[in-house]
Amino acid sequence: MPVFYDVEVTSRLMLGTAQYPSPKVLAEAFWRSGAGVATVSVRREAGGERAGTAFWDLVRDLGARVLPNTAGCHSVREAVTTAHMARELFDTPWIKLEVIGHADTLQPDPFGLVEAARILCEDGFQVFPYTTEDVVLADRLLSVGCRVLMPWGAPIGTGLGLVNRYGLRTLRAQFPDVPLVIDAGLGRPSQAAEATEMGFDAVLLNTAVAKAGDPAAMAEGFAKAVEAGRLAYEADPMEPRDMAAPSTPVVGRAFLA
C-alpha cells in the first residue's frame, strides 16, 4: 500500500467528500470502496458556530485518514491561511495544497503553488500539492520540502482521464521514489486502472463517484480498478509490438506432402 509522509494508508483510492446526494450515500460509497483517505474542503467546515460539526463527525466515522484541502484558493495568502485553519480544525499536519491560477481550467498557479508550499513546509505542514505533470515544477516542489506530488490527469471535474500520457510517464520515470497520486479529471474506473498500471501510487477523485447514478457501486468499481492496475504494473506487462507473434509454438507441426 502507498506510504505518504511515513504513514501507510489502506487503499490506493482516495475519495473526496463533496457533491454527494446525501450523507448516507457518502458513507456507503466509502464503505464499498474501502478508500484510505478522505479529502475535505476546509471552507465547507468553516463557521463561527462550528456549523460543520455534524459533517466532521460523519467524516471521522468513515474510517479513512482525513486530508483537508485548500480548494478554491487563488492566492498564496489565501491558501496559507486556509491551511492553518485546517490544521486547527482537523488536528493534522496533512494538507492538500491548491492554488488555482486559471478560472476556466482550474489549472494550478505554478509560482504561487511553490511559494505556498515553501511557507507551509517550513511551518511543519506535510504538503500534498495539486500540480501539473511539469517535471520542472515537480522538482521545485520537492526542493521546498514536499514529499508527495499530486499531478492532474485532466482539469477538475471533466472526466477526460489521462490527457497527457507522455508527460505523466515522464514524471513517473523522473521521480521513481516519490509517491505520485493522480488527482482530478478521472471519470471512469478504466482510467484509474491505467494510472496505477503506469506506476502511480494512488488516485484521488470526487465528481466521478459523487455524480454517478449509483455512487457506491462506482466507488467500488474504482477501488477494484486501481488494484487491478497496480497488479499489472507489478507483474511487468509485455511491451506492445508492431508485428504479430504466434502464441502457439509451430515446433512439431505436421507437414502434409
Short mmCIF file of C-alpha atoms in Angstrom, two decimals:
data_model
loop_
_atom_site.label_atom_id
_atom_site.label_comp_id
_atom_site.label_asym_id
_atom_site.label_seq_id
_atom_site.Cartn_x
_atom_site.Cartn_y
_atom_site.Cartn_z
CA MET A 1 0.00 0.00 0.00
CA PRO A 2 1.17 3.57 -0.57
CA VAL A 3 3.10 5.45 2.10
CA PHE A 4 2.72 9.21 2.46
CA TYR A 5 4.97 11.05 4.91
CA ASP A 6 5.81 7.77 6.64
CA VAL A 7 2.13 6.84 7.02
CA GLU A 8 0.87 3.74 5.22
CA VAL A 9 -2.72 4.07 4.02
CA THR A 10 -5.08 1.17 3.49
CA SER A 11 -6.04 1.72 -0.15
CA ARG A 12 -4.78 3.22 -3.40
CA LEU A 13 -8.10 5.01 -3.76
CA MET A 14 -8.59 8.44 -2.20
CA LEU A 15 -12.08 9.96 -2.30
CA GLY A 16 -13.46 13.46 -1.97
CA THR A 17 -16.48 14.14 0.23
CA ALA A 18 -18.31 16.84 -1.77
CA GLN A 19 -21.38 16.76 -4.02
CA TYR A 20 -22.93 13.50 -2.76
CA PRO A 21 -26.74 13.45 -2.78
CA SER A 22 -26.89 12.63 0.94
CA PRO A 23 -24.67 11.77 3.92
CA LYS A 24 -25.96 8.19 3.74
CA VAL A 25 -24.79 7.84 0.13
CA LEU A 26 -21.42 9.35 1.04
CA ALA A 27 -20.93 6.85 3.85
CA GLU A 28 -21.97 3.92 1.67
CA ALA A 29 -19.57 4.98 -1.09
CA PHE A 30 -16.68 4.99 1.36
CA TRP A 31 -17.73 1.68 2.84
CA ARG A 32 -18.00 -0.01 -0.57
CA SER A 33 -14.70 1.46 -1.79
CA GLY A 34 -12.57 0.98 1.29
CA ALA A 35 -10.92 4.31 0.45
CA GLY A 36 -7.96 5.00 2.71
CA VAL A 37 -8.05 8.80 2.54
CA ALA A 38 -10.93 11.27 2.57
CA THR A 39 -10.35 14.80 1.29
CA VAL A 40 -12.38 17.57 2.90
CA SER A 41 -12.73 21.19 1.89
CA VAL A 42 -11.90 23.47 4.79
CA ARG A 43 -14.34 26.13 3.61
CA ARG A 44 -17.17 23.66 3.90
CA GLU A 45 -16.39 23.30 7.57
CA ALA A 46 -15.77 26.96 8.37
CA GLY A 47 -18.21 28.86 10.52
CA GLY A 48 -18.24 30.79 13.73
CA GLU A 49 -20.56 28.31 15.43
CA ARG A 50 -18.85 25.19 14.03
CA ALA A 51 -21.71 24.74 11.59
CA GLY A 52 -19.87 21.81 10.03
CA THR A 53 -19.58 19.74 13.21
CA ALA A 54 -22.14 17.16 12.06
CA PHE A 55 -20.34 16.74 8.76
CA TRP A 56 -16.97 16.42 10.51
CA ASP A 57 -18.42 13.70 12.76
CA LEU A 58 -19.59 11.86 9.65
CA VAL A 59 -16.16 12.09 8.02
CA ARG A 60 -14.45 10.88 11.19
CA ASP A 61 -16.71 7.82 11.23
CA LEU A 62 -15.74 6.86 7.68
CA GLY A 63 -12.58 5.16 8.93
CA ALA A 64 -10.34 6.97 6.43
CA ARG A 65 -7.48 9.33 7.15
CA VAL A 66 -8.55 12.94 6.59
CA LEU A 67 -6.71 15.09 4.06
CA PRO A 68 -8.08 18.66 4.28
CA ASN A 69 -7.62 20.79 1.19
CA THR A 70 -7.39 24.44 0.21
CA ALA A 71 -9.86 24.11 -2.68
CA GLY A 72 -10.97 27.41 -4.15
CA CYS A 73 -7.90 29.40 -3.09
CA HIS A 74 -6.46 31.70 -5.75
CA SER A 75 -3.55 33.30 -3.88
CA VAL A 76 -0.67 32.28 -1.66
CA ARG A 77 -2.05 34.20 1.31
CA GLU A 78 -5.49 32.66 0.96
CA ALA A 79 -4.08 29.13 0.68
CA VAL A 80 -1.72 29.51 3.64
CA THR A 81 -4.47 30.97 5.83
CA THR A 82 -6.85 28.16 4.87
CA ALA A 83 -4.17 25.56 5.63
CA HIS A 84 -3.73 26.94 9.14
CA MET A 85 -7.48 26.77 9.65
CA ALA A 86 -7.40 23.16 8.50
CA ARG A 87 -4.65 22.18 10.90
CA GLU A 88 -6.60 23.64 13.80
CA LEU A 89 -9.92 22.18 12.72
CA PHE A 90 -8.82 18.67 11.76
CA ASP A 91 -5.75 18.29 14.00
CA THR A 92 -3.48 17.00 11.23
CA PRO A 93 -0.31 18.29 9.56
CA TRP A 94 -1.53 16.91 6.22
CA ILE A 95 -2.79 19.45 3.70
CA LYS A 96 -3.73 19.10 0.06
CA LEU A 97 -2.49 22.38 -1.33
CA GLU A 98 -4.41 24.02 -4.17
CA VAL A 99 -3.53 27.46 -5.52
CA ILE A 100 -5.69 27.98 -8.59
CA GLY A 101 -4.27 30.12 -11.38
CA HIS A 102 -6.85 29.86 -14.17
CA ALA A 103 -10.59 30.21 -13.61
CA ASP A 104 -11.75 28.12 -16.58
CA THR A 105 -9.39 25.13 -16.39
CA LEU A 106 -8.70 25.37 -12.64
CA GLN A 107 -5.05 24.84 -13.52
CA PRO A 108 -2.66 25.38 -10.60
CA ASP A 109 -0.67 28.60 -10.42
CA PRO A 110 2.87 27.19 -10.51
CA PHE A 111 4.51 30.25 -8.97
CA GLY A 112 2.00 30.61 -6.16
CA LEU A 113 1.98 26.87 -5.55
CA VAL A 114 5.73 26.68 -4.96
CA GLU A 115 5.71 29.73 -2.70
CA ALA A 116 2.77 28.47 -0.64
CA ALA A 117 4.35 25.01 -0.39
CA ARG A 118 7.61 26.54 0.85
CA ILE A 119 5.85 28.53 3.55
CA LEU A 120 3.77 25.58 4.73
CA CYS A 121 6.63 23.06 4.71
CA GLU A 122 8.73 25.44 6.80
CA ASP A 123 5.81 25.69 9.22
CA GLY A 124 5.63 21.94 9.75
CA PHE A 125 2.89 21.00 7.30
CA GLN A 126 3.08 17.81 5.27
CA VAL A 127 2.03 19.14 1.87
CA PHE A 128 0.26 17.27 -0.92
CA PRO A 129 0.46 19.78 -3.80
CA TYR A 130 -2.12 19.68 -6.60
CA THR A 131 0.11 20.26 -9.60
CA THR A 132 0.52 19.58 -13.30
CA GLU A 133 2.71 16.96 -14.95
CA ASP A 134 5.52 19.51 -15.48
CA VAL A 135 8.79 17.95 -14.27
CA VAL A 136 10.42 21.33 -13.59
CA LEU A 137 7.55 22.39 -11.36
CA ALA A 138 7.69 18.99 -9.66
CA ASP A 139 11.39 19.44 -8.93
CA ARG A 140 10.74 22.89 -7.44
CA LEU A 141 8.02 21.50 -5.16
CA LEU A 142 10.30 18.72 -3.94
CA SER A 143 13.12 21.19 -3.34
CA VAL A 144 10.98 23.26 -0.94
CA GLY A 145 10.04 20.24 1.16
CA CYS A 146 7.15 18.37 -0.47
CA ARG A 147 7.49 14.58 -0.30
CA VAL A 148 4.36 13.74 -2.31
CA LEU A 149 3.14 15.10 -5.66
CA MET A 150 -0.43 15.10 -6.97
CA PRO A 151 -0.40 15.75 -10.73
CA TRP A 152 -3.70 16.20 -12.52
CA GLY A 153 -4.93 13.72 -15.08
CA ALA A 154 -7.18 16.37 -16.62
CA PRO A 155 -8.93 19.53 -15.41
CA ILE A 156 -11.06 19.07 -12.30
CA GLY A 157 -14.49 17.59 -12.93
CA THR A 158 -14.01 16.89 -16.66
CA GLY A 159 -13.79 13.10 -16.58
CA LEU A 160 -11.37 13.18 -19.52
CA GLY A 161 -8.90 10.78 -17.95
CA LEU A 162 -5.15 10.94 -18.55
CA VAL A 163 -4.87 13.66 -21.18
CA ASN A 164 -1.07 13.89 -21.35
CA ARG A 165 0.12 10.30 -21.04
CA TYR A 166 3.61 11.15 -22.29
CA GLY A 167 4.02 13.87 -19.66
CA LEU A 168 2.74 11.64 -16.87
CA ARG A 169 5.02 8.75 -17.85
CA THR A 170 7.94 11.16 -17.95
CA LEU A 171 7.07 12.44 -14.49
CA ARG A 172 6.86 8.89 -13.12
CA ALA A 173 10.20 7.97 -14.66
CA GLN A 174 11.89 11.18 -13.48
CA PHE A 175 10.89 10.68 -9.83
CA PRO A 176 10.75 6.91 -9.29
CA ASP A 177 10.98 7.12 -5.49
CA VAL A 178 8.45 9.91 -4.92
CA PRO A 179 4.83 8.95 -4.12
CA LEU A 180 2.71 10.23 -7.01
CA VAL A 181 -1.09 10.47 -6.91
CA ILE A 182 -3.22 11.23 -9.97
CA ASP A 183 -5.59 13.94 -8.80
CA ALA A 184 -8.51 15.28 -10.85
CA GLY A 185 -10.00 14.54 -14.24
CA LEU A 186 -10.75 10.83 -13.88
CA GLY A 187 -14.23 9.81 -14.97
CA ARG A 188 -14.20 6.02 -15.27
CA PRO A 189 -12.58 3.10 -13.43
CA SER A 190 -10.66 2.12 -16.57
CA GLN A 191 -8.85 5.47 -16.43
CA ALA A 192 -7.88 4.85 -12.81
CA ALA A 193 -6.60 1.40 -13.73
CA GLU A 194 -4.47 2.97 -16.44
CA ALA A 195 -2.97 5.38 -13.91
CA THR A 196 -1.89 2.67 -11.47
CA GLU A 197 -0.76 0.46 -14.35
CA MET A 198 1.60 3.31 -15.29
CA GLY A 199 3.09 3.14 -11.81
CA PHE A 200 1.24 5.90 -9.98
CA ASP A 201 0.79 5.07 -6.34
CA ALA A 202 -2.84 6.12 -5.95
CA VAL A 203 -5.65 8.16 -7.46
CA LEU A 204 -7.86 10.83 -5.94
CA LEU A 205 -11.29 11.61 -7.33
CA ASN A 206 -14.63 13.03 -6.31
CA THR A 207 -17.03 14.01 -9.10
CA ALA A 208 -16.89 10.67 -10.94
CA VAL A 209 -18.25 8.90 -7.86
CA ALA A 210 -20.46 11.57 -6.29
CA LYS A 211 -22.29 12.34 -9.54
CA ALA A 212 -22.70 8.74 -10.71
CA GLY A 213 -26.16 7.19 -10.87
CA ASP A 214 -25.06 4.79 -8.14
CA PRO A 215 -22.16 6.41 -6.26
CA ALA A 216 -21.49 3.43 -4.02
CA ALA A 217 -21.23 1.00 -6.93
CA MET A 218 -18.99 3.40 -8.84
CA ALA A 219 -16.75 3.81 -5.79
CA GLU A 220 -16.37 0.04 -5.55
CA GLY A 221 -15.60 -0.12 -9.26
CA PHE A 222 -12.80 2.43 -8.87
CA ALA A 223 -11.39 0.53 -5.89
CA LYS A 224 -11.15 -2.69 -7.88
CA ALA A 225 -9.74 -0.87 -10.89
CA VAL A 226 -6.82 0.72 -9.05
CA GLU A 227 -5.82 -2.63 -7.58
CA ALA A 228 -6.06 -4.34 -10.98
CA GLY A 229 -3.84 -1.67 -12.50
CA ARG A 230 -1.29 -1.98 -9.71
CA LEU A 231 -1.15 -5.76 -10.06
CA ALA A 232 -0.49 -5.34 -13.77
CA TYR A 233 2.26 -2.80 -13.09
CA GLU A 234 3.98 -5.08 -10.59
CA ALA A 235 3.66 -8.05 -12.98
CA ASP A 236 5.80 -6.20 -15.56
CA PRO A 237 3.46 -6.31 -18.58
CA MET A 238 4.71 -7.10 -22.07
CA GLU A 239 5.71 -4.24 -24.34
CA PRO A 240 3.49 -3.58 -27.37
CA ARG A 241 4.89 -4.52 -30.77
CA ASP A 242 4.01 -3.92 -34.39
CA MET A 243 4.42 -7.46 -35.73
CA ALA A 244 2.24 -10.43 -34.87
CA ALA A 245 3.82 -13.30 -32.94
CA PRO A 246 2.14 -16.70 -32.57
CA SER A 247 1.24 -17.71 -29.04
CA THR A 248 1.15 -21.39 -30.07
CA PRO A 249 4.56 -22.88 -31.00
CA VAL A 250 4.99 -24.27 -34.53
CA VAL A 251 7.61 -26.85 -33.47
CA GLY A 252 6.27 -30.32 -34.15
CA ARG A 253 3.58 -29.14 -36.53
CA ALA A 254 2.53 -31.77 -39.05
CA PHE A 255 3.54 -31.17 -42.69
CA LEU A 256 1.40 -32.67 -45.44
CA ALA A 257 3.14 -33.90 -48.60
#
